[in-house]
Amino acid sequence: MTNTSRKPPALIIATVGALLFLHVPLAIILLYSFTTDDRTYTFPLPGLTLRWFPTAWARADLWQALWLSVKVAGVATAIALTLGSLIALAIYRSKFFGREAISFLVILPIALPGIVTGIALRSALSLLDLNFSYWTIVVGHATFCVVTVYNNVIARLRRTSASQIEASMDLGANSFQTFRYIVLPAIATALLAGGMLAFALSFDEVIVTTFTAGQQATLPIWIFSQLVRPRDRPVTNVVAVFVIAITAIPILLAHRLTSKDA
Amino acid sequence: MAGGGSFAPPALCRKPREAAISHSPSAIVTHSSSSPAPAVSFVNVSRHFGEVKAVDGVSLDINDGEFFSLLGPSGSGKTTCLRLVAGFEQPTAGSIQLHGEEVANLPPYERDVNTVFQDYALFPHMTVGENVAYGLMIKKVPKPERDKRLGEMLELVRLPGLAGRRPSQLSGGQRQRVALARALINHPRVLLLDEPLGALDLKLRQQMQIELKAIQRQVRITFVFVTHDQEEALTMSDRLAVFNLGKIEQIGSPAEVYEHPATAFVAGFVGVSNLIRGEIAQAITGSAQTFSIRPEKIQLRDLGQPVSGDEYSVEGRIRDVIYLGMHTRYLVELSGGSDLTVVEQNLRTTSMDVLAARGRAVRLVWQKAHVRPVGN
C-alpha cells in the first residue's frame, strides 16, 4: 500500500468483484433470516420479521445438532493439540530415519480431498467392525485438525532458536521443566491459533462427517438436511448467521495472534 | 571453591558453593576439598557423526581456575568439544571428567557447568531479571536470596537497573552480558563460552575481551573459551589448544604456541608464519627440515651489508609492498621462486619511502634462534 495513487483500474475492479462474489451470498443469508416468507427466496422481501429467531431457539433437533458439533469440535481440537504439538516437537528436535516421510504423512489429510479421507475412514471402520458413533466422527475430524496444529507449532519452533532448549537444560532444568518454562510459552500463541483453526474446521465439516457419522447429525449435516426437506426455511438462515459469527471470531483472533509476532 | 577452600572471591561467592548446591540434590556434589584433579579432563575422546570425525581422539586437561581457549578454524572440532563438556553431545568413545568425576553419561542439567551460547539463547518471553535468575528459580532458591544474587550479577556485568527489560529491547553487547550473568549466577565450577564475542563489532569485542578477563579474575571460575580468532585466543588465554580436523595440534601458553609452533598448521594458523621447505631450507640452514619464521623477526638489509654468525640470510627481490599505517608488509620473492612475508614497523619510514622499495633487491636476515623446525 505504498503508492496508493497509481493502481490500474482493472485490478481494482477485479479485486472488488472477487470480494463481492465471496461476501454477497453471506449478506443474502443474513438478509433472508429476517424474511416473512417461509418457503422460497423472493426478492424484494415480502416483509421483515424477527419471529424466526425464537422459532429456531425452540427447535430441540437444532440444539442437539449444535451440542454434538461443539462436543466433536472440542474433543477433536484437544486431540489435535496434544498429537500435533508432540509430532511437531519430535520432528523439530530429533533427526531420525523417516522423519520427512512422517512430516509428509501428517500433512497429507488436509491435502487429500475430504471425500477420499471419508471413504477411507468408512471402509476402515467397516473392516474393523466398529459402529458409527460420536467417536468415529471425532477420529475423522482429528485427522485434519492435527495438521493445523502441527503446521502452526512447527513453524513457530523453526523460528525459535534451538539453543534456548539447550540453555534451559544447561541451567539445570530437566525435560519437563524445560517444556513448562521455555517450550510451552514459545509455542503458546501458535497452539491457540492452531487450536482455533482446528475448532473452526471441525465445526463446519460436512464431507468426512457424512461418511463417519451414524444416525447423529452435526450442525452442518442438520443444515444440509433442512435444505433438502424445507420446513421453516428461514430458520436455517438464522442458524447459518450464528455459525458465521461463531467461526469468524476465532479465525479473526487466530489471525491477530499469529500476525502480531510474525 | 570446592569445600570453600583455596579461592575466596570477593562479594560474588560470599555464598559458599555448598549452599548453592544444597538446593539441587541431583547436582554432582561429592568432590573432595583438596582434589588435585583437573577441572576438565578428556581422555581419548572421540565424537563421530556417521563418517565425519568431528572430534577424533582428543586428550586434554584444563586446570582449575584457568582461562583456557579452544582455538581452530570452523569445523575443527572445538565447538563439539565444548558441547561434550556441557553434555549436549555424548562421546562416541573416551572418557570426560569434571573435577575427577566421569560425566560422559550425565545429562546437561546434572553437570556443574554453565554455557554462554554463541547466539546468547536468551528466553524472549522473560525479562532480563527472569532470564538471569532462571537457574536459581529451577533450583527453587528462595525469592529474597534469588533477588540478592540477581542484583550482584547485574552489578558484575554492569547492567544494573535493566532487570525489567525484555531481551528484544537490548543491544547486542547488553544481550551478551545478560547471557554471561545468567550462566555465572549459578556459580558453576566451569564456565563454557562458545564464541561469545563473535557477533560484536571490533571495538565492542576488544572491550568485552578485557572485561571478560577481569570478570574471570574476580569470580575465579575455570573458563573454557571457544574461538576461531587467534588474536583473541592469544590475548585472553592462560593456555590454549589449537584444533585442526578434530585433533589437537598443540597445547600451551599463548607465548609457547606463538613462539614455538609445534606443527606447520599451528605456525600458519596462529599469527602469520613463513614456512620454508625443501631445497630453499637446505640452501639457508644446510638442512632440508621445514622451518617457520615469523614475518616480524625478519630484517630487510641492503645486499652489501654484513651478516653475523648467529644469523641466517637469503637474497630476494621485493615483489609487493603493502603500507598498513603502523607497519608495512613486504612480499619478497626468493631466487628459488617462493615468497616470504616480512613486516617492519614504520619507525622512520613514510609511505613514500616504503612504496619506492618495490622491485629492489634485498637481503633478508634473521636470528638463528627465531627459526622453528616444524613437523609436516
PDB file of N, CA and C in Angstrom, chain B residues 46-49 51-56 58 75-78 80-81 243 245-247:
ATOM      1  N   SER B  46      36.385 -39.196  21.430  1.00  0.00           N
ATOM      2  CA  SER B  46      36.000 -39.063  20.023  1.00  0.00           C
ATOM      3  C   SER B  46      34.513 -38.811  19.923  1.00  0.00           C
ATOM      4  N   ARG B  47      34.129 -38.022  18.939  1.00  0.00           N
ATOM      5  CA  ARG B  47      32.721 -37.856  18.621  1.00  0.00           C
ATOM      6  C   ARG B  47      32.603 -37.910  17.114  1.00  0.00           C
ATOM      7  N   HIS B  48      31.992 -38.988  16.649  1.00  0.00           N
ATOM      8  CA  HIS B  48      31.830 -39.139  15.201  1.00  0.00           C
ATOM      9  C   HIS B  48      30.371 -38.945  14.842  1.00  0.00           C
ATOM     10  N   PHE B  49      30.115 -38.236  13.744  1.00  0.00           N
ATOM     11  CA  PHE B  49      28.758 -38.130  13.201  1.00  0.00           C
ATOM     12  C   PHE B  49      28.776 -38.917  11.898  1.00  0.00           C
ATOM     13  N   GLU B  51      30.242 -40.693   9.144  1.00  0.00           N
ATOM     14  CA  GLU B  51      31.606 -40.789   8.649  1.00  0.00           C
ATOM     15  C   GLU B  51      32.490 -39.660   9.173  1.00  0.00           C
ATOM     16  N   VAL B  52      31.833 -38.577   9.621  1.00  0.00           N
ATOM     17  CA  VAL B  52      32.592 -37.380   9.982  1.00  0.00           C
ATOM     18  C   VAL B  52      33.156 -37.513  11.393  1.00  0.00           C
ATOM     19  N   LYS B  53      34.472 -37.390  11.498  1.00  0.00           N
ATOM     20  CA  LYS B  53      35.103 -37.458  12.814  1.00  0.00           C
ATOM     21  C   LYS B  53      35.262 -36.037  13.346  1.00  0.00           C
ATOM     22  N   ALA B  54      34.184 -35.524  13.974  1.00  0.00           N
ATOM     23  CA  ALA B  54      34.204 -34.139  14.451  1.00  0.00           C
ATOM     24  C   ALA B  54      35.266 -33.964  15.528  1.00  0.00           C
ATOM     25  N   VAL B  55      35.336 -34.927  16.440  1.00  0.00           N
ATOM     26  CA  VAL B  55      36.393 -34.943  17.450  1.00  0.00           C
ATOM     27  C   VAL B  55      37.005 -36.325  17.381  1.00  0.00           C
ATOM     28  N   ASP B  56      38.346 -36.377  17.301  1.00  0.00           N
ATOM     29  CA  ASP B  56      38.983 -37.641  16.987  1.00  0.00           C
ATOM     30  C   ASP B  56      40.153 -37.894  17.940  1.00  0.00           C
ATOM     31  N   VAL B  58      40.783 -36.968  21.254  1.00  0.00           N
ATOM     32  CA  VAL B  58      41.334 -35.790  21.931  1.00  0.00           C
ATOM     33  C   VAL B  58      41.593 -36.093  23.405  1.00  0.00           C
ATOM     34  N   GLY B  75      34.765 -26.051  11.925  1.00  0.00           N
ATOM     35  CA  GLY B  75      34.783 -27.462  11.566  1.00  0.00           C
ATOM     36  C   GLY B  75      35.974 -28.207  12.124  1.00  0.00           C
ATOM     37  N   SER B  76      36.724 -27.585  13.044  1.00  0.00           N
ATOM     38  CA  SER B  76      37.910 -28.253  13.571  1.00  0.00           C
ATOM     39  C   SER B  76      37.592 -29.089  14.805  1.00  0.00           C
ATOM     40  N   GLY B  77      36.379 -28.985  15.325  1.00  0.00           N
ATOM     41  CA  GLY B  77      36.001 -29.817  16.471  1.00  0.00           C
ATOM     42  C   GLY B  77      35.987 -29.095  17.794  1.00  0.00           C
ATOM     43  N   LYS B  78      36.316 -27.796  17.794  1.00  0.00           N
ATOM     44  CA  LYS B  78      36.402 -27.094  19.081  1.00  0.00           C
ATOM     45  C   LYS B  78      35.033 -26.914  19.727  1.00  0.00           C
ATOM     46  N   THR B  80      32.362 -28.777  19.178  1.00  0.00           N
ATOM     47  CA  THR B  80      31.883 -30.102  19.581  1.00  0.00           C
ATOM     48  C   THR B  80      32.491 -30.485  20.929  1.00  0.00           C
ATOM     49  N   CYS B  81      33.770 -30.162  21.131  1.00  0.00           N
ATOM     50  CA  CYS B  81      34.409 -30.439  22.428  1.00  0.00           C
ATOM     51  C   CYS B  81      33.675 -29.712  23.551  1.00  0.00           C
ATOM     52  N   PHE B 243      43.107 -26.574  17.514  1.00  0.00           N
ATOM     53  CA  PHE B 243      42.415 -27.703  16.901  1.00  0.00           C
ATOM     54  C   PHE B 243      42.517 -27.651  15.395  1.00  0.00           C
ATOM     55  N   LEU B 245      40.948 -30.380  12.190  1.00  0.00           N
ATOM     56  CA  LEU B 245      40.379 -31.641  11.709  1.00  0.00           C
ATOM     57  C   LEU B 245      40.076 -32.619  12.845  1.00  0.00           C
ATOM     58  N   GLY B 246      39.530 -32.094  13.951  1.00  0.00           N
ATOM     59  CA  GLY B 246      39.092 -32.960  15.036  1.00  0.00           C
ATOM     60  C   GLY B 246      40.190 -33.377  15.997  1.00  0.00           C
ATOM     61  N   LYS B 247      41.415 -32.937  15.728  1.00  0.00           N
ATOM     62  CA  LYS B 247      42.529 -33.317  16.605  1.00  0.00           C
ATOM     63  C   LYS B 247      43.183 -32.067  17.181  1.00  0.00           C
TER      64      LYS B 247
END
